[in-house]
Short mmCIF file of C-alpha atoms in Angstrom, two decimals:
data_model
loop_
_atom_site.label_atom_id
_atom_site.label_comp_id
_atom_site.label_asym_id
_atom_site.label_seq_id
_atom_site.Cartn_x
_atom_site.Cartn_y
_atom_site.Cartn_z
CA UNK A 292 -3.30 -18.06 -15.04
CA UNK A 293 -1.53 -15.98 -17.44
CA UNK A 294 -0.81 -12.41 -17.08
CA UNK A 295 0.55 -10.50 -19.72
CA UNK A 296 1.47 -6.69 -19.30
CA UNK A 297 0.15 -4.15 -21.19
CA UNK A 298 2.63 -0.91 -20.80
CA UNK A 299 2.66 1.47 -23.55
CA UNK A 300 4.83 4.13 -21.70
CA UNK A 301 7.22 2.66 -18.84
CA UNK A 302 6.75 5.26 -16.33
CA UNK A 303 4.43 3.40 -14.33
CA UNK A 304 6.55 0.30 -14.20
CA UNK A 305 9.24 3.02 -12.03
CA UNK A 306 6.59 3.50 -10.13
CA UNK A 307 5.54 -0.51 -9.25
CA UNK A 308 2.48 -0.91 -11.54
CA UNK A 309 1.41 -1.79 -14.83
CA UNK A 310 -0.90 -0.03 -17.04
CA UNK A 311 -2.91 -2.90 -17.86
CA UNK A 312 -3.28 -6.71 -17.68
CA UNK A 313 -4.57 -8.97 -19.77
CA UNK A 314 -5.47 -12.37 -17.38
CA UNK A 315 -6.15 -15.65 -19.18
CA UNK A 316 -6.79 -18.78 -18.07
CA UNK A 317 -8.33 -17.64 -14.55
CA UNK A 318 -10.67 -19.70 -12.70
CA UNK A 319 -11.72 -17.50 -9.69
CA UNK A 320 -11.75 -14.52 -8.81
CA UNK A 321 -12.29 -12.92 -5.09
CA UNK A 322 -13.13 -8.95 -4.75
CA UNK A 323 -11.73 -7.75 -1.56
CA UNK A 324 -13.07 -4.60 0.06
CA UNK A 325 -11.01 -1.48 1.39
CA UNK A 326 -8.59 -2.56 3.66
CA UNK A 327 -7.43 -0.36 6.29
CA UNK A 328 -5.21 0.20 9.70
CA UNK A 329 -7.85 -1.71 11.85
CA UNK A 330 -7.34 -4.52 14.50
CA UNK A 331 -9.19 -7.62 14.96
CA UNK A 332 -12.28 -5.39 16.20
CA UNK A 333 -12.45 -3.03 13.78
CA UNK A 334 -10.72 0.04 15.69
CA UNK A 335 -8.50 2.30 14.21
CA UNK A 336 -4.79 1.73 14.80
CA UNK A 337 -1.72 4.12 14.26
CA UNK A 338 -3.37 7.42 14.51
CA UNK A 339 -1.31 10.30 12.30
CA UNK A 340 1.00 7.37 11.46
CA UNK A 341 0.41 6.78 7.23
CA UNK A 342 3.44 4.06 7.37
CA UNK A 343 2.21 2.07 9.98
CA UNK A 344 -0.95 2.39 8.61
CA UNK A 345 -0.29 1.33 5.26
CA UNK A 346 1.58 -2.06 6.61
CA UNK A 347 -1.24 -2.64 8.34
CA UNK A 348 -3.67 -2.17 5.68
CA UNK A 349 -1.47 -4.34 3.86
CA UNK A 350 -1.41 -7.14 6.34
CA UNK A 351 -5.12 -7.04 6.45
CA UNK A 352 -5.29 -7.29 2.72
CA UNK A 353 -2.77 -10.02 2.89
CA UNK A 354 -5.06 -11.69 5.68
CA UNK A 355 -8.48 -11.86 3.58
CA UNK A 356 -6.47 -13.27 0.77
CA UNK A 357 -5.11 -15.90 2.30
CA UNK A 358 -8.87 -16.81 3.72
CA UNK A 359 -9.53 -16.93 -0.23
CA UNK A 360 -6.13 -19.11 -0.67
CA UNK A 361 -4.45 -16.96 -2.31
CA UNK A 362 -1.56 -14.06 -1.81
CA UNK A 363 -0.60 -10.62 -3.13
CA UNK A 364 0.89 -12.79 -6.42
CA UNK A 365 -2.85 -13.35 -7.34
CA UNK A 366 -3.87 -9.72 -7.18
CA UNK A 367 -5.08 -8.08 -10.44
CA UNK A 368 -6.27 -4.68 -9.94
CA UNK A 369 -5.84 -2.68 -6.73
CA UNK A 370 -8.14 0.90 -5.72
CA UNK A 371 -5.82 3.15 -2.64
CA UNK A 372 -7.41 5.70 -1.31
CA UNK A 373 -5.77 8.16 0.83
CA UNK A 374 -6.22 11.79 2.77
CA UNK A 375 -2.69 12.62 1.88
CA UNK A 376 -1.29 11.64 -1.17
CA UNK A 377 2.05 13.43 -0.95
CA UNK A 378 2.24 11.34 2.47
CA UNK A 379 1.38 7.84 0.96
CA UNK A 380 3.52 8.42 -1.62
CA UNK A 381 6.40 8.74 0.46
CA UNK A 382 5.85 5.58 2.14
CA UNK A 383 4.98 3.89 -1.40
CA UNK A 384 8.22 1.71 -0.79
CA UNK A 385 6.38 -0.52 1.59
CA UNK A 386 3.99 -1.23 -1.78
CA UNK A 387 6.93 -2.40 -3.68
CA UNK A 388 8.30 -4.67 -0.53
CA UNK A 389 5.02 -6.34 -0.26
CA UNK A 390 4.37 -6.95 -4.08
CA UNK A 391 7.82 -7.06 -5.50
CA UNK A 392 8.94 -10.41 -4.04
CA UNK A 393 5.95 -12.03 -5.57
CA UNK A 394 7.08 -10.27 -9.22
CA UNK A 395 3.84 -8.56 -10.10
CA UNK A 396 2.84 -5.04 -10.66
CA UNK A 397 -1.50 -5.31 -10.84
CA UNK A 398 -2.71 -1.62 -12.47
CA UNK A 399 -3.65 0.40 -9.53
CA UNK A 400 -5.92 3.53 -9.00
CA UNK A 401 -4.48 6.51 -6.43
CA UNK A 402 -7.40 8.50 -5.22
CA UNK A 403 -6.65 11.18 -2.48
CA UNK A 404 -10.42 11.45 -0.60
CA UNK A 405 -11.25 13.68 2.21
CA UNK A 406 -11.98 11.35 4.70
CA UNK A 407 -12.41 7.56 4.67
CA UNK A 408 -14.64 5.39 7.51
CA UNK A 409 -13.00 6.10 10.69
CA UNK A 410 -12.24 9.53 11.29
CA UNK A 411 -8.32 8.47 12.20
CA UNK A 412 -7.93 6.55 8.81
CA UNK A 413 -5.61 7.76 6.46
CA UNK A 414 -5.08 4.77 4.02
CA UNK A 415 -7.45 2.18 2.35
CA UNK A 416 -6.67 -0.42 -0.32
CA UNK A 417 -9.03 -2.81 -2.15
CA UNK A 418 -7.97 -5.83 -4.36
CA UNK A 419 -9.25 -7.70 -7.01
CA UNK A 420 -7.55 -11.08 -7.20
CA UNK A 421 -7.71 -14.25 -9.46
CA UNK A 422 -6.01 -17.59 -10.04
#
């Protein structure tokens, strides 16, 4: 698979994502449902702690990708949902810490929502991955 970044402006690069990517030579695509800060039984974790919720949601996303034989390096699209955009952005360095070593900046949408599936959840991330 070959990825070609499309960035008519560079401001998104400073935030850790490309405006678009051209994906060529892909053979498989995995669409991941939203991953949140839940344990193995689906119980919400870390109420009120955005940083811990982001970290666990990313752990869960990585587990799903691993189950499909992929890593964060394969992610070609992210959807991020949060009940507190300002707090999520204050902790977005976690995104860079996870995706940075893979040298990918998948196109991303960040949306503020009033509530997620469980009342204690503050952050959810879904992804499309390709290899």
